[in-house]
Amino acid sequence: MKNLHYDSLIIGFGKGGKTLAGRLAKEGEKVALAEKDSTMYGGTCINVGCIPSKSLINSASKVKCMAGREKQSVLYSKAVKEKRRVVEMLRKKNFDKLNQLENVDIYNGTAVFSGVRQADIQTEDEIYRITADKIFINTGSTPRIPNIEGIENTKGIYTSAEIMDLDVFPERLVIIGGGYIGLEFASMFASFGSKVTVLQDGEKFLPKEDDDVAQEIKSILEAQGIEFCTGLKIERVYEENNRPSVSFKLGGEDKVINADAVLVATGRIPNTENLNCAAAGVNVTDRGVVETDSMLRTTAENIWALGDVKGGLQHTYVSLDDYRIVASQLFGEKVYNASQRKNVPYSVFLSTPYSRVGMNEREAISAGYNIKVKKLPAAAIPKAQVLNGTEGMLKAVIDADNGKILGAMLICSESFETINVVKLAIDMGADYTVLRDQIFTHPTMTEALNDLFDF
Ligand SMILES: Cc1cc2nc3c(=O)[nH]c(=O)nc-3n(C[C@H](O)[C@H](O)[C@H](O)COP(=O)(O)OP(=O)(O)OC[C@H]3O[C@@H](n4cnc5c(N)ncnc54)[C@H](O)[C@@H]3O)c2cc1C
C-alpha cells in the first residue's frame, strides 16, 4: 500500500468533479481524481448518458423517410458506430484535458473511505491510501434494477447504458418504466423502426406534468406507433426461444409480451453502496443519498458532494452548477448556494421534444397564484411548417396579478433551445410582455414566444 497526501481528492470523474479538478489545479492545488472505470472518463453524461443517447436520437431522426427492415438495421448499425466514435473521442478529450495538468493525478481505481478525509483507491496493481485536506464525492448514480423475478439472469434485458451498445437492431422492444429516460428510448427506437411497448405500473402517464401536456406527449408518441400499457404489475421476465418475455397482470388478466430486447428504465440510485461513507463521518440517507446542506457540505468537515449522488434533480447541468457552489466557497464570494438556484429547465429529447421550465398550471394553482394560461398549437409556428414538424403545443402560465412569468411547457421542434430563453426571462423577473414584444430572428421556433405570451 502506498500512502500519499493531496490538497484535494475527487472521487468520480463526473461533470462537477472534473470541472472542479481543473479549477483546483489552476489555483495551484495538488489534486487526486479517482475513477473506477476507464471506460467512464468524463462520467455518465459523456459515456452512457446524454451524449450517446442524443447521438443515437439524432441518427434516428434521419431514418424517418427510409422504410424496409434491411435499411433500418443498417442505419441502426451505422448509428451505433457513430455513437461509439463520438463517445470515444469525447472520453479521450476529457481524460487528456486533466491528465495533461501537472498537478492532477488520475487514478483508475475504486475509492473507498477508510477514515476521516482518507480513502483507499484500489487500482489494478496497487492500493493507494490517500489523505486529503478536502474531499469531493462525485460518484454519480446507477440504474435501479427493480425486484422482478428473472430480471438479473434473463438474456436480452438491458439497462440504458447496455442497450446503447446493442449491435443487433431490436425489431420488438419492451421498455419497463414510462419515465423521461424510458420515453426518450421509446421514441428513439420507434424512429429507427422498432415496435415499442412501454410498460408502466402507475396509472397516470407523466404524473408530474399537467394532464393536457401529458396527453399531448402521449398522443404524439402513440402516433409514432408506441404502445403504452399502464397500471399493470410485472410478474416475471424469462427467456423463451432465445428471446426475453415479460409476463404481467393487467386488470386481473395475465398477459405476456415477447421482445427482442427489454429495456429496464425504472430510475437511478446514488453510487454510495460500496463507498463506506460512515468511515469518513459522511451521512447517507436510507435511499443512499449523501446528505448535504445548501453549500453541498456533507456531515463531515471539508467533504462535499456534487451531482447525482447528493439526490435531487439528475442533470449534467445541475452537477456543473454544484461545481459553481463549491467553487464559490473555495475561491469566490462564498455566497452562492443551492437555495439561490433559480429555475432549472429540463428537456426530454423525444421525436417532438418536450421542454419545461418553472411551474405548470396545476402547481401554480396549488401554490395559490391567480393565473392566466395561454396555449398555442405548434402548427401555428411558421418554422414548424418549414421543419415539417407541426405536432405539439406550447403552454405558458403567468401571474395574473403582476404579469410575471411562472412557467412554460413547450412540446415542439427545437424546444430544447427555446426553453432557455424563457428560463432567462423568468430568472430575471421579466414581465410576460418582454417575451411578447421581443424581436427574435425569423423563421425560428423561438419567435413563437411572441404569440405564446400575447395574453
Ligand atoms: C440515458 C441517460 C440520458 C441522460 N440524458 C441527459 C441529458 O440529455 N441531459 C442531462 O443534463 N442529463 C442527462 N442525463 C443525466 C446525466 O447524465 C447525469 O445527471 C450526470 O451525468 C451526473 O453527473 P455526476 O456529476 O453526478 O456524475 P457521473 O457523471 O455519473 O460520474 C460519476 C463517476 O464516478 C465513478 N465512480 C462511482 N463510484 C466510484 C468510486 N467508488 N470510486 C471511483 N469512481 C467512482 C463512476 O464510474 C462515474 O464515472 C442522462 C442520464 C442517462 C442515464
Short mmCIF file of C-alpha atoms and ligand atoms in Angstrom, two decimals:
data_model
loop_
_atom_site.label_atom_id
_atom_site.label_comp_id
_atom_site.label_asym_id
_atom_site.label_seq_id
_atom_site.Cartn_x
_atom_site.Cartn_y
_atom_site.Cartn_z
CA MET A 1 0.00 0.00 0.00
CA LYS A 2 1.25 3.46 -0.89
CA ASN A 3 0.45 6.44 1.36
CA LEU A 4 0.03 9.81 -0.29
CA HIS A 5 -1.31 13.21 0.66
CA TYR A 6 -3.09 15.71 -1.61
CA ASP A 7 -4.71 19.09 -1.17
CA SER A 8 -7.87 17.67 -2.73
CA LEU A 9 -9.25 14.26 -3.60
CA ILE A 10 -12.14 13.95 -6.03
CA ILE A 11 -13.97 10.64 -6.14
CA GLY A 12 -15.61 10.13 -9.54
CA PHE A 13 -14.97 11.70 -12.95
CA GLY A 14 -18.40 13.34 -13.27
CA LYS A 15 -19.24 16.78 -14.58
CA GLY A 16 -18.90 18.64 -11.28
CA GLY A 17 -15.81 16.70 -10.22
CA LYS A 18 -13.82 17.03 -13.41
CA THR A 19 -14.60 20.75 -13.69
CA LEU A 20 -13.54 21.22 -10.10
CA ALA A 21 -10.34 19.21 -10.63
CA GLY A 22 -9.29 21.58 -13.42
CA ARG A 23 -10.12 24.63 -11.33
CA LEU A 24 -8.30 23.39 -8.21
CA ALA A 25 -5.24 22.62 -10.31
CA LYS A 26 -5.39 26.07 -11.87
CA GLU A 27 -5.46 27.55 -8.38
CA GLY A 28 -2.23 25.67 -7.61
CA GLU A 29 -3.58 22.70 -5.63
CA LYS A 30 -2.27 19.18 -5.88
CA VAL A 31 -5.28 17.08 -6.88
CA ALA A 32 -6.05 13.34 -6.99
CA LEU A 33 -9.02 12.13 -9.03
CA ALA A 34 -10.25 8.56 -8.71
CA GLU A 35 -12.33 6.93 -11.47
CA LYS A 36 -13.18 3.29 -11.04
CA ASP A 37 -13.87 2.54 -14.70
CA SER A 38 -11.51 3.55 -17.51
CA THR A 39 -14.44 3.49 -19.93
CA MET A 40 -16.12 6.18 -17.82
CA TYR A 41 -13.58 9.02 -18.04
CA GLY A 42 -15.81 12.07 -18.41
CA GLY A 43 -18.60 10.42 -16.41
CA THR A 44 -22.13 9.25 -17.17
CA CYS A 45 -23.03 12.13 -19.48
CA ILE A 46 -20.20 11.51 -21.92
CA ASN A 47 -20.16 7.72 -21.83
CA VAL A 48 -23.58 6.27 -21.03
CA GLY A 49 -25.94 9.24 -20.67
CA CYS A 50 -26.64 12.47 -22.52
CA ILE A 51 -24.09 12.29 -25.33
CA PRO A 52 -24.56 8.70 -26.57
CA SER A 53 -28.34 8.91 -26.24
CA LYS A 54 -28.51 12.19 -28.15
CA SER A 55 -26.14 10.89 -30.81
CA LEU A 56 -28.47 7.92 -31.37
CA ILE A 57 -31.55 10.16 -31.22
CA ASN A 58 -30.02 12.43 -33.84
CA SER A 59 -29.30 9.46 -36.11
CA ALA A 60 -32.80 8.09 -35.52
CA SER A 61 -34.38 11.38 -36.55
CA LYS A 62 -32.89 10.91 -40.01
CA VAL A 63 -34.37 7.44 -40.53
CA LYS A 64 -37.94 8.76 -40.87
CA CYS A 65 -38.13 8.69 -44.65
CA MET A 66 -36.46 5.29 -45.02
CA ALA A 67 -38.53 2.12 -44.99
CA GLY A 68 -37.75 -1.59 -45.04
CA ARG A 69 -36.16 -3.87 -42.50
CA GLU A 70 -32.76 -4.14 -44.14
CA LYS A 71 -32.35 -0.43 -44.27
CA GLN A 72 -33.47 0.07 -40.69
CA SER A 73 -30.96 -2.41 -39.34
CA VAL A 74 -28.16 -0.98 -41.49
CA LEU A 75 -28.97 2.57 -40.41
CA TYR A 76 -29.15 1.42 -36.82
CA SER A 77 -25.69 -0.20 -37.04
CA LYS A 78 -24.27 2.97 -38.53
CA ALA A 79 -25.85 4.99 -35.74
CA VAL A 80 -24.29 2.76 -33.06
CA LYS A 81 -20.90 3.12 -34.75
CA GLU A 82 -21.25 6.87 -34.91
CA LYS A 83 -22.27 6.95 -31.25
CA ARG A 84 -19.15 4.97 -30.35
CA ARG A 85 -16.99 7.36 -32.34
CA VAL A 86 -18.40 10.43 -30.59
CA VAL A 87 -18.18 8.87 -27.14
CA GLU A 88 -14.62 7.61 -27.59
CA MET A 89 -13.50 10.97 -28.92
CA LEU A 90 -15.07 12.87 -26.00
CA ARG A 91 -13.87 10.38 -23.41
CA LYS A 92 -10.29 10.79 -24.63
CA LYS A 93 -10.67 14.56 -24.74
CA ASN A 94 -11.96 14.60 -21.16
CA PHE A 95 -9.14 12.38 -19.96
CA ASP A 96 -6.40 14.28 -21.81
CA LYS A 97 -7.64 17.64 -20.57
CA LEU A 98 -6.99 16.69 -16.94
CA ASN A 99 -4.15 14.26 -17.50
CA GLN A 100 -2.01 16.93 -19.14
CA LEU A 101 -2.17 19.04 -15.96
CA GLU A 102 0.98 18.56 -13.96
CA ASN A 103 -0.69 18.78 -10.57
CA VAL A 104 -3.61 16.40 -11.29
CA ASP A 105 -3.09 12.66 -10.77
CA ILE A 106 -5.78 10.42 -12.20
CA TYR A 107 -6.16 7.03 -10.50
CA ASN A 108 -8.01 4.32 -12.36
CA GLY A 109 -9.45 2.55 -9.35
CA THR A 110 -12.36 2.32 -6.95
CA ALA A 111 -12.15 4.67 -3.98
CA VAL A 112 -13.47 3.59 -0.60
CA PHE A 113 -13.39 5.76 2.51
CA SER A 114 -11.09 4.34 5.16
CA GLY A 115 -11.01 7.16 7.70
CA VAL A 116 -11.54 10.84 8.27
CA ARG A 117 -10.64 12.56 4.99
CA GLN A 118 -8.95 9.37 3.92
CA ALA A 119 -9.77 6.93 1.13
CA ASP A 120 -8.16 3.82 -0.33
CA ILE A 121 -8.03 3.56 -4.09
CA GLN A 122 -7.70 0.04 -5.39
CA THR A 123 -6.09 0.15 -8.84
CA GLU A 124 -5.14 -2.87 -10.93
CA ASP A 125 -1.80 -3.36 -9.23
CA GLU A 126 -1.70 -1.20 -6.11
CA ILE A 127 -3.72 0.18 -3.23
CA TYR A 128 -3.21 3.90 -2.66
CA ARG A 129 -4.13 5.22 0.77
CA ILE A 130 -4.85 8.88 0.15
CA THR A 131 -5.41 11.55 2.73
CA ALA A 132 -6.55 14.97 1.58
CA ASP A 133 -7.38 18.33 3.11
CA LYS A 134 -10.61 18.35 1.11
CA ILE A 135 -12.61 15.54 -0.46
CA PHE A 136 -15.35 15.84 -3.10
CA ILE A 137 -17.74 12.97 -3.69
CA ASN A 138 -18.91 12.90 -7.31
CA THR A 139 -19.73 9.25 -7.79
CA GLY A 140 -22.99 9.74 -9.71
CA SER A 141 -25.82 7.23 -9.93
CA THR A 142 -26.59 3.81 -11.44
CA PRO A 143 -29.76 2.34 -12.97
CA ARG A 144 -32.13 0.96 -10.36
CA ILE A 145 -33.00 -2.64 -11.10
CA PRO A 146 -36.46 -3.47 -9.74
CA ASN A 147 -37.10 -6.63 -7.84
CA ILE A 148 -38.70 -8.70 -10.60
CA GLU A 149 -38.26 -12.46 -10.83
CA GLY A 150 -35.72 -13.35 -13.55
CA ILE A 151 -34.52 -9.83 -14.18
CA GLU A 152 -30.93 -10.47 -13.16
CA ASN A 153 -30.29 -13.56 -15.28
CA THR A 154 -32.54 -13.40 -18.33
CA LYS A 155 -30.76 -12.78 -21.62
CA GLY A 156 -31.90 -9.73 -23.55
CA ILE A 157 -32.63 -7.48 -20.56
CA TYR A 158 -30.71 -4.21 -20.71
CA THR A 159 -30.09 -1.04 -18.77
CA SER A 160 -29.97 2.27 -20.64
CA ALA A 161 -26.17 2.03 -20.81
CA GLU A 162 -26.22 -1.52 -22.17
CA ILE A 163 -28.91 -1.02 -24.78
CA MET A 164 -26.95 1.82 -26.36
CA ASP A 165 -24.27 -0.75 -27.21
CA LEU A 166 -26.65 -3.28 -28.71
CA ASP A 167 -25.28 -4.32 -32.09
CA VAL A 168 -28.38 -6.12 -33.31
CA PHE A 169 -31.36 -3.95 -34.15
CA PRO A 170 -34.29 -4.87 -31.84
CA GLU A 171 -37.37 -5.07 -34.01
CA ARG A 172 -39.52 -5.61 -30.95
CA LEU A 173 -38.60 -3.61 -27.85
CA VAL A 174 -40.30 -3.59 -24.48
CA ILE A 175 -39.48 -0.80 -22.05
CA ILE A 176 -40.19 -1.24 -18.36
CA GLY A 177 -40.75 2.26 -16.98
CA GLY A 178 -42.52 5.25 -18.51
CA GLY A 179 -40.29 8.00 -17.09
CA TYR A 180 -38.36 10.52 -19.11
CA ILE A 181 -35.40 8.24 -19.91
CA GLY A 182 -37.73 5.38 -20.87
CA LEU A 183 -39.68 7.67 -23.18
CA GLU A 184 -36.56 9.03 -24.88
CA PHE A 185 -35.54 5.47 -25.71
CA ALA A 186 -39.08 4.57 -26.78
CA SER A 187 -39.20 7.48 -29.20
CA MET A 188 -35.68 6.88 -30.48
CA PHE A 189 -36.16 3.15 -31.18
CA ALA A 190 -39.58 3.83 -32.72
CA SER A 191 -37.87 6.28 -35.07
CA PHE A 192 -35.40 3.56 -36.02
CA GLY A 193 -38.43 1.38 -36.81
CA SER A 194 -38.72 -0.82 -33.72
CA LYS A 195 -42.14 -1.82 -32.48
CA VAL A 196 -42.06 -0.41 -28.96
CA THR A 197 -44.25 -1.14 -25.96
CA VAL A 198 -43.88 0.80 -22.72
CA LEU A 199 -44.98 -0.98 -19.54
CA GLN A 200 -45.71 1.15 -16.51
CA ASP A 201 -47.03 0.20 -13.08
CA GLY A 202 -48.66 3.56 -12.28
CA GLU A 203 -51.97 4.50 -13.91
CA LYS A 204 -51.03 8.07 -14.67
CA PHE A 205 -48.79 8.91 -17.59
CA LEU A 206 -46.11 11.52 -16.68
CA PRO A 207 -47.77 12.35 -13.35
CA LYS A 208 -45.61 15.43 -12.72
CA GLU A 209 -46.98 17.14 -15.82
CA ASP A 210 -50.30 18.89 -16.45
CA ASP A 211 -52.88 16.45 -17.82
CA ASP A 212 -53.19 18.24 -21.17
CA VAL A 213 -49.40 18.30 -21.59
CA ALA A 214 -49.04 14.61 -20.68
CA GLN A 215 -51.88 13.73 -23.04
CA GLU A 216 -50.33 15.67 -25.92
CA ILE A 217 -46.97 13.96 -25.41
CA LYS A 218 -48.66 10.56 -25.24
CA SER A 219 -50.65 11.18 -28.42
CA ILE A 220 -47.51 12.16 -30.32
CA LEU A 221 -45.70 9.04 -29.12
CA GLU A 222 -48.70 6.86 -29.97
CA ALA A 223 -48.74 8.38 -33.45
CA GLN A 224 -45.14 7.16 -33.70
CA GLY A 225 -46.52 3.66 -33.13
CA ILE A 226 -45.54 3.32 -29.47
CA GLU A 227 -47.92 1.30 -27.34
CA PHE A 228 -48.49 2.09 -23.66
CA CYS A 229 -49.71 -0.31 -21.00
CA THR A 230 -50.27 1.44 -17.68
CA GLY A 231 -51.50 0.31 -14.28
CA LEU A 232 -50.00 -3.16 -14.57
CA LYS A 233 -47.97 -5.37 -12.31
CA ILE A 234 -44.99 -7.17 -13.79
CA GLU A 235 -44.82 -10.75 -12.53
CA ARG A 236 -41.59 -12.04 -14.05
CA VAL A 237 -39.24 -11.98 -17.00
CA TYR A 238 -37.94 -15.13 -18.65
CA GLU A 239 -36.37 -16.47 -21.80
CA GLU A 240 -38.39 -18.20 -24.48
CA ASN A 241 -36.97 -19.25 -27.87
CA ASN A 242 -33.85 -17.24 -27.13
CA ARG A 243 -35.85 -14.05 -26.61
CA PRO A 244 -36.89 -12.26 -23.43
CA SER A 245 -40.54 -12.33 -22.40
CA VAL A 246 -42.32 -10.27 -19.78
CA SER A 247 -45.40 -11.55 -18.01
CA PHE A 248 -47.67 -9.13 -16.18
CA LYS A 249 -51.12 -8.71 -14.69
CA LEU A 250 -53.37 -6.08 -16.18
CA GLY A 251 -56.90 -5.57 -14.89
CA GLY A 252 -56.87 -9.04 -13.30
CA GLU A 253 -55.79 -10.70 -16.55
CA ASP A 254 -52.47 -12.49 -17.14
CA LYS A 255 -50.56 -11.16 -20.13
CA VAL A 256 -47.27 -11.97 -21.82
CA ILE A 257 -45.26 -9.90 -24.20
CA ASN A 258 -42.26 -11.17 -26.20
CA ALA A 259 -39.47 -8.99 -27.46
CA ASP A 260 -36.01 -8.94 -28.97
CA ALA A 261 -34.86 -6.69 -26.15
CA VAL A 262 -36.22 -5.39 -22.86
CA LEU A 263 -35.00 -2.06 -21.50
CA VAL A 264 -35.29 -1.52 -17.76
CA ALA A 265 -35.70 2.21 -17.15
CA THR A 266 -37.02 2.45 -13.62
CA GLY A 267 -34.96 5.26 -12.14
CA ARG A 268 -31.44 5.62 -10.81
CA ILE A 269 -29.86 5.19 -7.40
CA PRO A 270 -26.87 7.10 -5.98
CA ASN A 271 -23.49 5.35 -6.07
CA THR A 272 -22.76 5.12 -2.36
CA GLU A 273 -23.32 1.44 -1.66
CA ASN A 274 -19.65 0.47 -1.53
CA LEU A 275 -18.16 3.84 -0.62
CA ASN A 276 -18.09 3.22 3.14
CA CYS A 277 -19.15 6.80 3.82
CA ALA A 278 -19.53 6.03 7.54
CA ALA A 279 -15.73 5.70 7.90
CA ALA A 280 -15.40 9.35 6.94
CA GLY A 281 -18.37 10.55 9.00
CA VAL A 282 -20.45 11.25 5.90
CA ASN A 283 -24.15 10.61 6.48
CA VAL A 284 -26.10 8.79 3.81
CA THR A 285 -29.91 8.54 3.82
CA ASP A 286 -31.62 5.15 3.72
CA ARG A 287 -32.06 5.71 -0.02
CA GLY A 288 -28.30 6.01 -0.42
CA VAL A 289 -28.24 9.78 -0.97
CA VAL A 290 -25.29 11.70 0.53
CA GLU A 291 -26.77 14.28 2.90
CA THR A 292 -25.66 17.82 2.11
CA ASP A 293 -26.57 21.34 3.18
CA SER A 294 -27.22 24.16 0.72
CA MET A 295 -23.45 24.67 0.31
CA LEU A 296 -23.17 20.96 -0.60
CA ARG A 297 -21.18 20.27 2.55
CA THR A 298 -21.67 16.77 3.89
CA THR A 299 -21.88 15.96 7.59
CA ALA A 300 -18.07 15.56 7.63
CA GLU A 301 -15.86 18.63 7.74
CA ASN A 302 -14.24 19.53 4.42
CA ILE A 303 -16.08 16.85 2.48
CA TRP A 304 -18.56 17.96 -0.18
CA ALA A 305 -20.84 16.05 -2.57
CA LEU A 306 -21.71 17.07 -6.12
CA GLY A 307 -24.03 15.72 -8.81
CA ASP A 308 -26.49 12.81 -8.77
CA VAL A 309 -25.01 11.28 -5.60
CA LYS A 310 -26.42 14.10 -3.46
CA GLY A 311 -30.00 13.48 -4.67
CA GLY A 312 -32.38 15.95 -6.28
CA LEU A 313 -32.53 16.72 -9.98
CA GLN A 314 -30.33 14.46 -12.09
CA HIS A 315 -28.90 16.53 -14.91
CA THR A 316 -25.40 17.26 -16.12
CA TYR A 317 -26.00 20.98 -15.81
CA VAL A 318 -27.03 20.54 -12.16
CA SER A 319 -23.73 18.78 -11.46
CA LEU A 320 -21.97 21.68 -13.18
CA ASP A 321 -23.89 24.15 -11.05
CA ASP A 322 -22.87 22.15 -7.98
CA TYR A 323 -19.29 22.88 -9.05
CA ARG A 324 -20.16 26.60 -9.04
CA ILE A 325 -21.48 26.32 -5.48
CA VAL A 326 -18.31 24.63 -4.25
CA ALA A 327 -16.03 26.95 -6.24
CA SER A 328 -17.78 29.95 -4.74
CA GLN A 329 -16.88 28.73 -1.25
CA LEU A 330 -13.29 27.89 -2.12
CA PHE A 331 -12.36 30.74 -4.41
CA GLY A 332 -15.28 33.12 -4.72
CA GLU A 333 -17.58 35.24 -2.65
CA LYS A 334 -18.72 32.23 -0.57
CA VAL A 335 -22.33 33.16 -1.19
CA TYR A 336 -23.80 31.08 -3.99
CA ASN A 337 -25.70 28.07 -2.67
CA ALA A 338 -28.38 25.62 -3.75
CA SER A 339 -31.21 27.66 -2.25
CA GLN A 340 -30.34 30.51 -4.61
CA ARG A 341 -30.53 28.28 -7.64
CA LYS A 342 -33.15 29.71 -9.94
CA ASN A 343 -35.42 27.87 -12.31
CA VAL A 344 -33.92 24.64 -13.60
CA PRO A 345 -35.29 23.81 -17.06
CA TYR A 346 -35.41 20.32 -18.49
CA SER A 347 -35.85 18.74 -21.88
CA VAL A 348 -36.97 15.31 -22.94
CA PHE A 349 -35.49 14.57 -26.34
CA LEU A 350 -38.49 12.87 -27.96
CA SER A 351 -39.09 12.93 -31.73
CA THR A 352 -41.05 16.07 -30.88
CA PRO A 353 -39.04 17.33 -27.91
CA TYR A 354 -40.67 18.41 -24.67
CA SER A 355 -39.09 21.14 -22.58
CA ARG A 356 -40.26 22.81 -19.44
CA VAL A 357 -39.24 25.49 -17.02
CA GLY A 358 -40.95 26.80 -13.89
CA MET A 359 -44.38 25.94 -12.58
CA ASN A 360 -47.06 24.23 -14.59
CA GLU A 361 -50.74 25.13 -14.32
CA ARG A 362 -51.51 22.62 -11.58
CA GLU A 363 -48.56 23.66 -9.43
CA ALA A 364 -49.29 27.38 -9.84
CA ILE A 365 -52.91 26.89 -8.77
CA SER A 366 -51.96 24.81 -5.75
CA ALA A 367 -49.37 27.43 -4.78
CA GLY A 368 -52.25 29.93 -4.62
CA TYR A 369 -51.44 32.06 -7.66
CA ASN A 370 -54.14 33.83 -9.59
CA ILE A 371 -53.06 32.71 -13.04
CA LYS A 372 -53.60 33.17 -16.73
CA VAL A 373 -52.84 30.31 -19.11
CA LYS A 374 -52.19 30.52 -22.83
CA LYS A 375 -51.78 27.69 -25.30
CA LEU A 376 -50.53 27.73 -28.85
CA PRO A 377 -50.57 24.83 -31.32
CA ALA A 378 -47.11 24.15 -32.75
CA ALA A 379 -48.69 24.16 -36.21
CA ALA A 380 -49.21 27.93 -35.83
CA ILE A 381 -45.43 28.50 -35.92
CA PRO A 382 -44.04 29.17 -39.43
CA LYS A 383 -40.72 27.46 -38.60
CA ALA A 384 -42.62 24.33 -37.53
CA GLN A 385 -44.11 24.22 -41.04
CA VAL A 386 -40.65 24.70 -42.56
CA LEU A 387 -39.32 21.82 -40.45
CA ASN A 388 -42.36 19.72 -41.26
CA GLY A 389 -42.76 19.24 -37.53
CA THR A 390 -46.16 20.64 -36.71
CA GLU A 391 -47.05 18.25 -33.89
CA GLY A 392 -47.30 19.59 -30.38
CA MET A 393 -48.35 22.61 -28.43
CA LEU A 394 -46.88 25.33 -26.27
CA LYS A 395 -48.31 26.42 -22.96
CA ALA A 396 -47.46 29.39 -20.76
CA VAL A 397 -48.54 30.27 -17.24
CA ILE A 398 -48.32 33.81 -15.88
CA ASP A 399 -49.25 35.53 -12.64
CA ALA A 400 -52.42 37.47 -13.48
CA ASP A 401 -51.80 39.92 -10.63
CA ASN A 402 -48.38 41.19 -11.64
CA GLY A 403 -47.66 39.85 -15.13
CA LYS A 404 -44.66 37.75 -14.06
CA ILE A 405 -43.97 34.56 -15.99
CA LEU A 406 -44.47 31.47 -13.83
CA GLY A 407 -43.68 28.69 -16.27
CA ALA A 408 -43.70 27.33 -19.79
CA MET A 409 -44.17 23.89 -21.29
CA LEU A 410 -43.08 23.54 -24.89
CA ILE A 411 -43.87 20.43 -26.91
CA CYS A 412 -42.41 21.34 -30.29
CA SER A 413 -39.38 21.07 -32.55
CA GLU A 414 -36.23 22.56 -31.05
CA SER A 415 -37.96 23.26 -27.74
CA PHE A 416 -34.69 22.34 -26.00
CA GLU A 417 -33.23 25.59 -27.38
CA THR A 418 -36.26 27.87 -26.97
CA ILE A 419 -36.82 26.92 -23.33
CA ASN A 420 -33.55 28.58 -22.34
CA VAL A 421 -34.91 31.95 -23.43
CA VAL A 422 -37.94 31.54 -21.18
CA LYS A 423 -35.70 30.41 -18.31
CA LEU A 424 -33.65 33.56 -18.58
CA ALA A 425 -36.77 35.73 -18.69
CA ILE A 426 -38.21 34.09 -15.55
CA ASP A 427 -34.91 34.28 -13.69
CA MET A 428 -34.64 37.98 -14.49
CA GLY A 429 -38.15 38.58 -13.20
CA ALA A 430 -39.30 39.74 -16.61
CA ASP A 431 -42.88 40.66 -17.26
CA TYR A 432 -44.60 38.44 -19.87
CA THR A 433 -44.68 41.45 -22.21
CA VAL A 434 -40.89 41.21 -22.55
CA LEU A 435 -41.29 37.94 -24.45
CA ARG A 436 -44.43 39.13 -26.21
CA ASP A 437 -42.64 42.19 -27.59
CA GLN A 438 -39.11 40.84 -28.06
CA ILE A 439 -37.53 40.94 -31.51
CA PHE A 440 -36.49 37.38 -32.39
CA THR A 441 -34.93 36.12 -35.60
CA HIS A 442 -37.22 34.64 -38.24
CA PRO A 443 -38.04 31.93 -39.10
CA THR A 444 -37.24 30.30 -35.75
CA MET A 445 -39.14 28.34 -33.16
CA THR A 446 -38.17 30.93 -30.56
CA GLU A 447 -40.21 33.63 -32.27
CA ALA A 448 -43.31 31.64 -31.24
CA LEU A 449 -42.79 33.17 -27.79
CA ASN A 450 -44.19 36.46 -29.22
CA ASP A 451 -47.53 34.74 -29.77
CA LEU A 452 -47.42 32.41 -26.78
CA PHE A 453 -47.04 35.33 -24.41
CA ASP A 454 -49.62 37.51 -26.14
CA PHE A 455 -52.19 37.24 -23.31
C1 LIG B 1 -29.58 7.56 -20.65
C2 LIG B 1 -29.37 8.86 -19.96
C3 LIG B 1 -29.60 10.03 -20.63
C4 LIG B 1 -29.38 11.26 -19.99
N1 LIG B 1 -29.61 12.40 -20.68
C5 LIG B 1 -29.36 13.58 -20.11
C6 LIG B 1 -29.50 14.79 -20.85
O1 LIG B 1 -29.87 14.77 -22.02
N2 LIG B 1 -29.20 15.95 -20.23
C7 LIG B 1 -28.78 15.99 -18.93
O2 LIG B 1 -28.48 17.08 -18.43
N3 LIG B 1 -28.67 14.86 -18.19
C8 LIG B 1 -28.93 13.67 -18.76
N4 LIG B 1 -28.76 12.52 -18.03
C9 LIG B 1 -28.34 12.62 -16.62
C10 LIG B 1 -26.85 12.92 -16.51
O3 LIG B 1 -26.11 12.05 -17.32
C11 LIG B 1 -26.40 12.81 -15.06
O4 LIG B 1 -27.23 13.59 -14.25
C12 LIG B 1 -24.97 13.29 -14.89
O5 LIG B 1 -24.10 12.70 -15.81
C13 LIG B 1 -24.50 13.02 -13.46
O6 LIG B 1 -23.19 13.50 -13.32
P1 LIG B 1 -22.42 13.39 -11.96
O7 LIG B 1 -21.51 14.57 -11.92
O8 LIG B 1 -23.33 13.20 -10.83
O9 LIG B 1 -21.53 12.07 -12.04
P2 LIG B 1 -21.31 10.99 -13.15
O10 LIG B 1 -21.11 11.61 -14.47
O11 LIG B 1 -22.34 9.95 -13.00
O12 LIG B 1 -19.89 10.41 -12.75
C14 LIG B 1 -19.67 9.64 -11.63
C15 LIG B 1 -18.42 8.82 -11.88
O13 LIG B 1 -17.98 8.27 -10.64
C16 LIG B 1 -17.44 6.98 -10.89
N5 LIG B 1 -17.45 6.26 -9.62
C17 LIG B 1 -18.53 5.81 -8.91
N6 LIG B 1 -18.16 5.29 -7.74
C18 LIG B 1 -16.79 5.40 -7.68
C19 LIG B 1 -15.83 5.05 -6.72
N7 LIG B 1 -16.17 4.48 -5.56
N8 LIG B 1 -14.52 5.32 -6.99
C20 LIG B 1 -14.17 5.88 -8.16
N9 LIG B 1 -15.05 6.24 -9.10
C21 LIG B 1 -16.35 6.01 -8.87
C22 LIG B 1 -18.37 6.41 -11.96
O14 LIG B 1 -17.75 5.37 -12.69
C23 LIG B 1 -18.65 7.65 -12.82
O15 LIG B 1 -17.77 7.77 -13.90
C24 LIG B 1 -28.94 11.29 -18.64
C25 LIG B 1 -28.72 10.09 -17.97
C26 LIG B 1 -28.91 8.90 -18.60
C27 LIG B 1 -28.63 7.62 -17.86
#
